[in-house]
């Protein structure tokens, strides 16, 4: 048995941008007995899960559920729609976009990165990692592709390594304006159920997501939401696939069952999570995240530190990337905060390692949990010797007070 006896007094503040804290309601739901996944009750659960997911993804089309982390659903999106050697246009928004590109290479695709060129004068970091997808760069590249060699455009909706979101509807418009038939594949692993996302309305062909962020579940489930065009592409795509293949799953899902053993107890939690989200209301959930993110950025501004996201229009509602002054190791600050205040913050990833820490404000987060996190950050930054301009906690309190609304205690009608 591993030694799990490591919990200090009080709750640990898990303020990384996923996995996000799992609400007690979900933990309790997960403790129900596991049932026969081929028995009569399971079909009811399966239908409930699949119908609920369609509402969360805002789609009328199938949503495929995998007992896998988000990386599995990335692979599923590629292998179901593409063939060996296909050209794929990907956009460099940060570390996760880079990992998805690496996966495409390993699968035998020919991915091409487009990115905003240059480095940021303020931080010395790549500009493309501070801004959302520039749809016009995608449109231009597609117009140049007269032979239609590019089979798919892949973008990350909420880049978890930087705290920048992208305008997916604008990417769709750019593809259409170029008159190009490429599929649009979108990763919203950290955006779903926190940031506004509309699979059908935005014309996305495959949406990739996961359980451990806005849906508040533990890691272990991931998703592909499909379009009819993506399903048609899957009939001729030749990349090898078996476990990930949509056709069998979608067919058996019509009965509420899966072709393999699904993770039943996580599905209990998923039904509960969808119920919580719908009781609050999806638009209200999105608004809560925006409001908390605004308060978090007010804190960072009061400290006098830059946020990694450069454009007001595309700041992430899910997380905020805080850039530490040159010479201050962000990971050392994080470690100090963890050791003294029992608070976990997200590490800087890829090119941002040591330069930035990430504050997650997603899922169950509310005004007071955010303030606790900001309090831990502020104490830790001062302890680490970082000269702060002022109190971020005070600025966040002002922001939250100015925008305070009565907490909804009843389901929206
Ligand atoms: N894409 C994004 C945007 C992510 O944030 C993550 C994980 O944090 C992944 C992909 C990979 O997902 P997983 O770690 O669940 O495999």
XYZ file of N, CA and C and ligand atoms in Angstrom, residues 17-19 68-74 96-97 99-100 156-161 187-191 208 210-213 219-222 349 358, ligand 1:
124
model
N -4.234 24.633 -13.024
C -5.308 24.669 -14.031
C -5.699 23.268 -14.501
N -6.032 22.441 -13.594
C -6.474 21.090 -13.831
C -5.368 20.090 -13.606
N -5.709 18.953 -12.954
C -7.016 18.653 -12.401
C -7.461 19.711 -11.395
N -9.757 7.487 -20.912
C -8.367 7.875 -21.176
C -8.177 9.329 -20.783
N -6.941 9.757 -20.638
C -6.682 11.177 -20.397
C -6.853 11.933 -21.721
N -6.727 13.242 -21.669
C -6.936 14.071 -22.860
C -6.032 13.691 -24.015
N -4.831 13.232 -23.706
C -3.883 12.853 -24.759
C -4.469 11.764 -25.652
N -5.200 10.839 -25.055
C -5.854 9.787 -25.841
C -6.865 10.387 -26.812
N -7.630 11.356 -26.343
C -8.648 11.965 -27.207
C -8.013 12.803 -28.317
N -6.824 13.378 -28.067
C -6.053 14.045 -29.138
C -5.767 13.039 -30.254
N 0.927 23.072 -25.174
C 0.008 21.988 -25.544
C -0.162 21.895 -27.057
N -0.195 23.054 -27.730
C -0.232 23.016 -29.195
C 1.022 22.306 -29.720
N 2.787 19.973 -28.155
C 2.696 18.519 -27.897
C 1.773 17.829 -28.899
N 0.688 18.516 -29.263
C -0.244 17.917 -30.229
C 0.462 17.765 -31.577
N -5.787 25.014 -30.478
C -6.121 24.839 -29.067
C -6.985 26.030 -28.644
N -8.155 25.738 -28.114
C -9.091 26.806 -27.725
C -8.599 27.542 -26.484
N -8.260 26.782 -25.432
C -7.760 27.409 -24.207
C -6.367 26.830 -23.948
N -5.349 27.608 -24.265
C -3.964 27.113 -24.135
C -3.585 27.167 -22.656
N -3.555 25.994 -22.046
C -3.376 25.892 -20.596
C -1.972 26.290 -20.157
N -1.018 26.288 -21.086
C 0.350 26.646 -20.696
C 0.552 28.156 -20.615
N -8.907 21.569 -29.689
C -8.662 21.073 -28.328
C -9.249 22.091 -27.354
N -10.307 21.694 -26.642
C -10.778 22.534 -25.539
C -10.758 21.709 -24.244
N -9.636 21.010 -24.071
C -9.477 20.148 -22.892
C -9.636 20.969 -21.616
N -9.063 22.176 -21.602
C -9.186 22.990 -20.386
C -10.232 24.094 -20.516
N -10.910 24.163 -21.643
C -11.901 25.240 -21.811
C -13.325 24.793 -21.517
N -11.985 18.121 -28.938
C -11.304 17.231 -27.991
C -11.417 17.848 -26.601
N -11.586 16.916 -21.965
C -11.266 15.980 -20.886
C -12.085 16.261 -19.643
N -11.964 15.362 -18.670
C -12.864 15.400 -17.508
C -12.360 16.248 -16.355
N -11.039 16.497 -16.296
C -10.429 16.945 -15.036
C -10.288 18.456 -14.913
N -11.010 19.197 -15.750
C -10.854 20.662 -15.715
C -12.210 21.272 -15.349
N -9.064 13.026 -13.220
C -8.621 12.636 -14.558
C -9.137 11.241 -14.897
N -9.251 10.948 -16.180
C -9.600 9.569 -16.540
C -10.639 9.429 -17.632
N -11.318 10.532 -17.995
C -12.255 10.449 -19.117
C -11.897 11.554 -20.104
N -12.011 11.244 -21.389
C -11.827 12.299 -22.396
C -12.831 12.090 -23.518
N 5.443 25.770 -18.291
C 5.672 24.603 -19.156
C 6.471 24.995 -20.394
N 1.245 29.430 -12.869
C -0.141 29.543 -13.360
C -1.136 29.368 -12.211
N -4.377 19.898 -24.147
C -4.510 20.824 -23.182
C -4.947 22.195 -23.572
C -4.269 20.487 -21.857
O -4.417 21.409 -20.901
C -3.858 19.172 -21.544
C -3.563 18.802 -20.146
O -3.459 19.623 -19.263
C -3.722 18.250 -22.569
C -4.000 18.643 -23.856
C -3.298 16.826 -22.293
O -4.295 16.190 -21.567
P -3.972 15.008 -20.524
O -2.880 15.506 -19.646
O -5.282 14.809 -19.814
O -3.572 13.830 -21.315
